[in-house]
Every structure is written in structure tokens, then in C-alpha cells.
């Protein structure tokens, strides 16, 4: 029976770490094969699982054995396999599903980019331009449509999950309006409108993004009568007035773009406006391994960076905002609650 091991000696831990790609590849294979979806609530034999996902029995057993070492699935004494809390997250129908996040972080371009991390560290620039001759998102949309689709599904899933946490954290009981700036499909503003029945909301993002806004927000949707959708680029201007502005996970570009966005928000809201900035941090977080890995991936693909508490505070106060509070939203996000001074 294979179980997840704990606290190996340093020499073995380092050996395990250098084989990290094997773990990532195994997770990707498991997600692509749909093993977690095929495994129900009762233990299953490898033979039945192999038939369900159309694989050879021997290789599938090897894959499941490897995954079980990390706590993804569990092998029973009779050789059957069962779900664990982690393996259920690979199911597409799980409310907290990480299936598309798993696929996104292991897409083909990542295997091209990771070996060039030393180059990115030396230069401070992304490596995608040299790899593919174009900027990252241009490459995705023009040359890797399957990866672009996975990216969109991953971001939609992640945003919907974290939006519930943001709505639970924020107290907007004294506010009449909220604007979700660079808010993608608008999951955050939708969750806030559902929480506060008299609140009015605005979603601002690029035209191609807001075209696919959450159905609840579009004409005919349950929240449409309290909602305004505005196509635009927050780095250029923000033609939106609101009591509260929410900016989530978009201040990861270069410093100038971040500064322009914050200045635009302050100009739109005016003195007294509340600005809530929500970001992953690479310090003071129980999810440091995840956040620092995403930070390196940002360096590789777009030359961006996740923030430390200090760097985020510096950018917010440098723009002129007054920070009233800093609180964790969940294990991987922090909220910086700010006010535009008089």
C-alpha cells in the first residue's frame, strides 16, 4: 500500500524536489485522463479504472501509485484506490475544482519556458518573446488556442471561487455602489451584488473580456438591473464613479502601469472613495510555495511579479492612497483596504 510520506531527510527531499516535473506531469496526465472523474465514492480496482478512462492497466497503476505518494488518491490494502481530499479537487464537478488550474500550470508552453528561468533571472525579462517571437497573450491567442481556452477556464474557475471569499470579507453595508476594475467576467461584483440587494455595480475590463461577462450581469440576467458593464483599459482611464473600487490581481505589471491604474482609480473616485486592492503576496502567507511559484511563472511569461507586503504598501502609498487595513482574504490572497485622501 502506498501512502504519502512525511519529513524525509534533506538529501532525499532534494532528490524529490529535482523530480518536481514528474509530479507536475503526473498531475497533468491524471487531469487529462479524467481519472478523478471516473473514480466514484467507492474504492475501485485499477482494472475498472483503466476500462473507464481507456488506458493500459499497468501504466495506470504506476501513475496512481506515484500520485498516492503525494496524497492524491490513496491505495488500499487490497490494491484498490480511493479518493482523498486532494484528488477530489481534480474532479470537474467539485465546487472547489482545481482541474483547469492544474492543466494551466502544466500547459506545453510551460515546459519550454521553465528551463530558461536562469535567463529570466539574469535579465529580469520574460522569455516568451524569444521563444515564440511574440508577447505571451498574443502567442496564446494566435498560436496556442487550446492553451488559451485552458487559461480562460482556469481564470474563470479561480475567480469564481475567490469571489465568494472576497464577498464574505468585505463589508459594503454603508455603500451604494461598487466598481470591479479589471474584473474579468465580473465574479467579484456579482458576488457582492448578491450579498447586498440594494448595491449597484460596474464592471470595467477590455472589450473582448467583458463580452463574456458573467450571465448574471448581462441583459436578462438576475443582477442586470443593478449592473453596468463598461469596456475599457484601466491603465488608460476609468470613466466610472463609485463609492468602492475593487482591484483584484491586476497590479502585477510594470511599476508605471500599476501607478497609472492607481492614479486613474483615485481620479475617478475622488476624495473619500474606498479602494480595495486584492493580491497574492510572496510573504506573510500560508501559501508561500504556491505564491512564489506563480511569481516565477509571471517572470517567465510576461515579466511581471507578485508583491511582498512592503512592495504593495509602497506602491499604494506612493500613489497617494491611505491604507486603513490589511487582512487575509483566504490562504493565498490579501486585501489592502484604502481611502483616497481629501
Tab-separated table of C-alpha atoms in Angstrom, residues 136-329:
chain	number	residue	atom	x	y	z
A	136	UNK	CA	2.659	35.954	-24.268
A	137	UNK	CA	-1.061	36.618	-24.723
A	138	UNK	CA	-0.594	37.295	-28.433
A	139	UNK	CA	1.126	33.917	-28.689
A	140	UNK	CA	-1.677	32.199	-26.755
A	141	UNK	CA	-4.485	33.664	-28.838
A	142	UNK	CA	-2.776	33.280	-32.224
A	143	UNK	CA	-0.724	30.103	-31.917
A	144	UNK	CA	-1.981	28.106	-28.915
A	145	UNK	CA	-5.786	28.255	-28.894
A	146	UNK	CA	-6.100	25.152	-26.707
A	147	UNK	CA	-3.849	26.750	-24.074
A	148	UNK	CA	-5.851	29.975	-24.375
A	149	UNK	CA	-9.035	28.017	-23.704
A	150	UNK	CA	-7.472	26.313	-20.685
A	151	UNK	CA	-6.281	29.703	-19.412
A	152	UNK	CA	-9.779	31.162	-19.688
A	153	UNK	CA	-11.344	28.192	-17.916
A	154	UNK	CA	-8.699	28.292	-15.182
A	155	UNK	CA	-9.108	32.020	-14.587
A	156	UNK	CA	-12.904	31.723	-14.581
A	157	UNK	CA	-12.821	28.899	-12.044
A	158	UNK	CA	-10.268	30.611	-9.818
A	159	UNK	CA	-12.071	33.953	-9.973
A	160	UNK	CA	-15.444	32.443	-9.143
A	161	UNK	CA	-14.007	30.610	-6.142
A	162	UNK	CA	-12.097	33.588	-4.732
A	163	UNK	CA	-15.010	35.971	-5.405
A	164	UNK	CA	-17.049	34.217	-2.742
A	165	UNK	CA	-14.223	34.767	-0.244
A	166	UNK	CA	-13.923	38.438	-1.193
A	167	UNK	CA	-17.671	38.988	-0.804
A	168	UNK	CA	-17.652	37.299	2.583
A	169	UNK	CA	-14.756	39.500	3.767
A	170	UNK	CA	-15.900	42.923	2.567
A	171	UNK	CA	-18.453	44.941	4.498
A	172	UNK	CA	-20.184	47.241	1.991
A	173	UNK	CA	-23.306	47.821	4.081
A	174	UNK	CA	-22.764	51.597	4.027
A	175	UNK	CA	-22.089	51.837	0.290
A	176	UNK	CA	-24.441	52.422	-2.619
A	177	UNK	CA	-22.144	51.424	-5.488
A	178	UNK	CA	-19.086	49.276	-6.242
A	179	UNK	CA	-16.841	49.100	-9.308
A	180	UNK	CA	-14.874	45.968	-10.236
A	181	UNK	CA	-11.817	47.335	-12.070
A	182	UNK	CA	-10.091	44.932	-14.451
A	183	UNK	CA	-12.575	42.432	-13.058
A	184	UNK	CA	-12.621	39.925	-15.906
A	185	UNK	CA	-16.036	38.334	-16.151
A	186	UNK	CA	-17.239	40.113	-13.027
A	187	UNK	CA	-17.439	37.315	-10.484
A	188	UNK	CA	-16.432	39.618	-7.629
A	189	UNK	CA	-19.019	42.290	-8.364
A	190	UNK	CA	-21.681	39.616	-8.947
A	191	UNK	CA	-20.982	38.062	-5.547
A	192	UNK	CA	-21.148	41.484	-3.883
A	193	UNK	CA	-24.455	42.349	-5.577
A	194	UNK	CA	-25.891	39.044	-4.429
A	195	UNK	CA	-24.787	39.775	-0.864
A	196	UNK	CA	-26.179	43.337	-0.864
A	197	UNK	CA	-29.597	43.545	-2.626
A	198	UNK	CA	-29.575	47.365	-2.890
A	199	UNK	CA	-25.983	47.725	-4.117
A	200	UNK	CA	-25.319	48.860	-7.704
A	201	UNK	CA	-22.252	47.649	-9.572
A	202	UNK	CA	-19.986	48.374	-12.531
A	203	UNK	CA	-17.575	46.050	-14.313
A	204	UNK	CA	-14.712	47.544	-16.317
A	205	UNK	CA	-12.331	45.477	-18.423
A	206	UNK	CA	-11.106	45.142	-22.001
A	207	UNK	CA	-13.854	44.838	-24.634
A	208	UNK	CA	-13.031	41.224	-25.536
A	209	UNK	CA	-13.172	40.321	-21.831
A	210	UNK	CA	-16.466	41.932	-20.839
A	211	UNK	CA	-18.130	40.423	-23.904
A	212	UNK	CA	-18.048	37.205	-21.882
A	213	UNK	CA	-19.209	38.707	-18.583
A	214	UNK	CA	-20.994	36.520	-16.063
A	215	UNK	CA	-24.528	35.827	-17.401
A	216	UNK	CA	-25.985	37.167	-14.152
A	217	UNK	CA	-24.666	40.620	-15.102
A	218	UNK	CA	-25.692	40.777	-18.761
A	219	UNK	CA	-29.098	41.896	-20.075
A	220	UNK	CA	-31.716	39.446	-18.886
A	221	UNK	CA	-29.530	38.235	-16.023
A	222	UNK	CA	-30.630	38.156	-12.404
A	223	UNK	CA	-28.436	41.161	-11.481
A	224	UNK	CA	-28.586	43.123	-14.729
A	225	UNK	CA	-30.935	45.828	-13.442
A	226	UNK	CA	-28.312	46.886	-10.882
A	227	UNK	CA	-25.339	46.464	-13.195
A	228	UNK	CA	-23.371	48.479	-15.750
A	229	UNK	CA	-20.728	46.877	-17.982
A	230	UNK	CA	-18.058	49.258	-19.322
A	231	UNK	CA	-15.438	48.189	-21.910
A	232	UNK	CA	-12.120	49.917	-21.342
A	233	UNK	CA	-8.493	49.736	-20.225
A	234	UNK	CA	-7.959	50.760	-16.607
A	235	UNK	CA	-4.370	51.717	-17.443
A	236	UNK	CA	-5.693	54.399	-19.794
A	237	UNK	CA	-8.740	55.783	-17.976
A	238	UNK	CA	-11.559	54.788	-15.633
A	239	UNK	CA	-14.826	56.509	-16.607
A	240	UNK	CA	-16.618	55.027	-13.627
A	241	UNK	CA	-17.825	56.675	-10.429
A	242	UNK	CA	-18.458	54.513	-7.365
A	243	UNK	CA	-18.255	54.522	-3.590
A	244	UNK	CA	-15.956	51.491	-3.589
A	245	UNK	CA	-13.410	50.298	-6.171
A	246	UNK	CA	-12.185	46.702	-6.088
A	247	UNK	CA	-8.907	45.913	-7.883
A	248	UNK	CA	-8.078	42.218	-7.791
A	249	UNK	CA	-4.902	40.545	-9.088
A	250	UNK	CA	-4.117	43.040	-11.842
A	251	UNK	CA	-1.319	45.098	-10.255
A	252	UNK	CA	1.345	42.629	-11.368
A	253	UNK	CA	2.622	44.565	-14.388
A	254	UNK	CA	5.495	47.004	-14.506
A	255	UNK	CA	5.567	49.799	-11.934
A	256	UNK	CA	4.469	52.502	-14.377
A	257	UNK	CA	1.332	50.617	-15.447
A	258	UNK	CA	0.480	49.943	-11.812
A	259	UNK	CA	0.974	53.603	-10.902
A	260	UNK	CA	-1.208	54.762	-13.834
A	261	UNK	CA	-4.008	52.422	-12.822
A	262	UNK	CA	-3.975	53.607	-9.218
A	263	UNK	CA	-3.918	57.262	-10.300
A	264	UNK	CA	-6.864	56.628	-12.602
A	265	UNK	CA	-8.867	54.997	-9.816
A	266	UNK	CA	-8.176	57.877	-7.451
A	267	UNK	CA	-9.160	60.417	-10.085
A	268	UNK	CA	-12.394	58.560	-10.832
A	269	UNK	CA	-13.405	58.076	-7.206
A	270	UNK	CA	-12.268	61.386	-5.774
A	271	UNK	CA	-11.644	62.197	-2.102
A	272	UNK	CA	-13.177	59.733	0.319
A	273	UNK	CA	-13.562	56.888	-2.162
A	274	UNK	CA	-12.712	53.459	-0.846
A	275	UNK	CA	-10.215	51.380	-2.834
A	276	UNK	CA	-9.763	47.683	-2.016
A	277	UNK	CA	-6.715	46.093	-3.632
A	278	UNK	CA	-6.564	42.290	-3.503
A	279	UNK	CA	-3.362	40.460	-4.379
A	280	UNK	CA	-1.341	37.297	-3.845
A	281	UNK	CA	1.658	38.003	-1.630
A	282	UNK	CA	5.017	36.274	-1.622
A	283	UNK	CA	5.492	36.892	2.092
A	284	UNK	CA	3.377	36.607	5.245
A	285	UNK	CA	1.228	33.908	3.688
A	286	UNK	CA	0.467	30.247	4.444
A	287	UNK	CA	0.705	29.574	0.699
A	288	UNK	CA	4.282	30.685	0.091
A	289	UNK	CA	5.214	27.750	-2.138
A	290	UNK	CA	2.258	28.423	-4.416
A	291	UNK	CA	2.664	32.210	-4.466
A	292	UNK	CA	6.411	32.173	-5.093
A	293	UNK	CA	5.961	29.622	-7.887
A	294	UNK	CA	3.340	31.841	-9.525
A	295	UNK	CA	5.711	34.777	-9.083
A	296	UNK	CA	8.412	32.946	-11.070
A	297	UNK	CA	5.881	31.928	-13.727
A	298	UNK	CA	4.904	35.595	-14.108
A	299	UNK	CA	8.548	36.475	-14.623
A	300	UNK	CA	8.803	33.843	-17.347
A	301	UNK	CA	5.668	34.629	-19.329
A	302	UNK	CA	5.035	38.383	-19.051
A	303	UNK	CA	7.919	39.750	-16.996
A	304	UNK	CA	5.542	40.584	-14.137
A	305	UNK	CA	5.843	39.972	-10.408
A	306	UNK	CA	3.803	39.150	-7.340
A	307	UNK	CA	4.149	41.549	-4.425
A	308	UNK	CA	5.507	41.435	-0.911
A	309	UNK	CA	3.542	43.299	1.725
A	310	UNK	CA	6.218	46.005	1.675
A	311	UNK	CA	6.206	46.422	-2.112
A	312	UNK	CA	2.411	46.589	-2.244
A	313	UNK	CA	2.296	49.140	0.566
A	314	UNK	CA	4.960	51.166	-1.234
A	315	UNK	CA	3.003	51.291	-4.474
A	316	UNK	CA	-0.279	52.183	-2.779
A	317	UNK	CA	1.150	54.929	-0.570
A	318	UNK	CA	3.353	56.110	-3.433
A	319	UNK	CA	0.200	56.689	-5.462
A	320	UNK	CA	-1.221	58.736	-2.586
A	321	UNK	CA	-3.664	56.243	-1.072
A	322	UNK	CA	-4.105	55.939	2.694
A	323	UNK	CA	-4.038	52.295	3.846
A	324	UNK	CA	-6.645	51.670	6.536
A	325	UNK	CA	-6.309	47.901	6.940
A	326	UNK	CA	-4.555	44.803	5.575
A	327	UNK	CA	-6.335	41.472	6.005
A	328	UNK	CA	-6.097	37.947	4.589
A	329	UNK	CA	-8.954	37.000	2.280
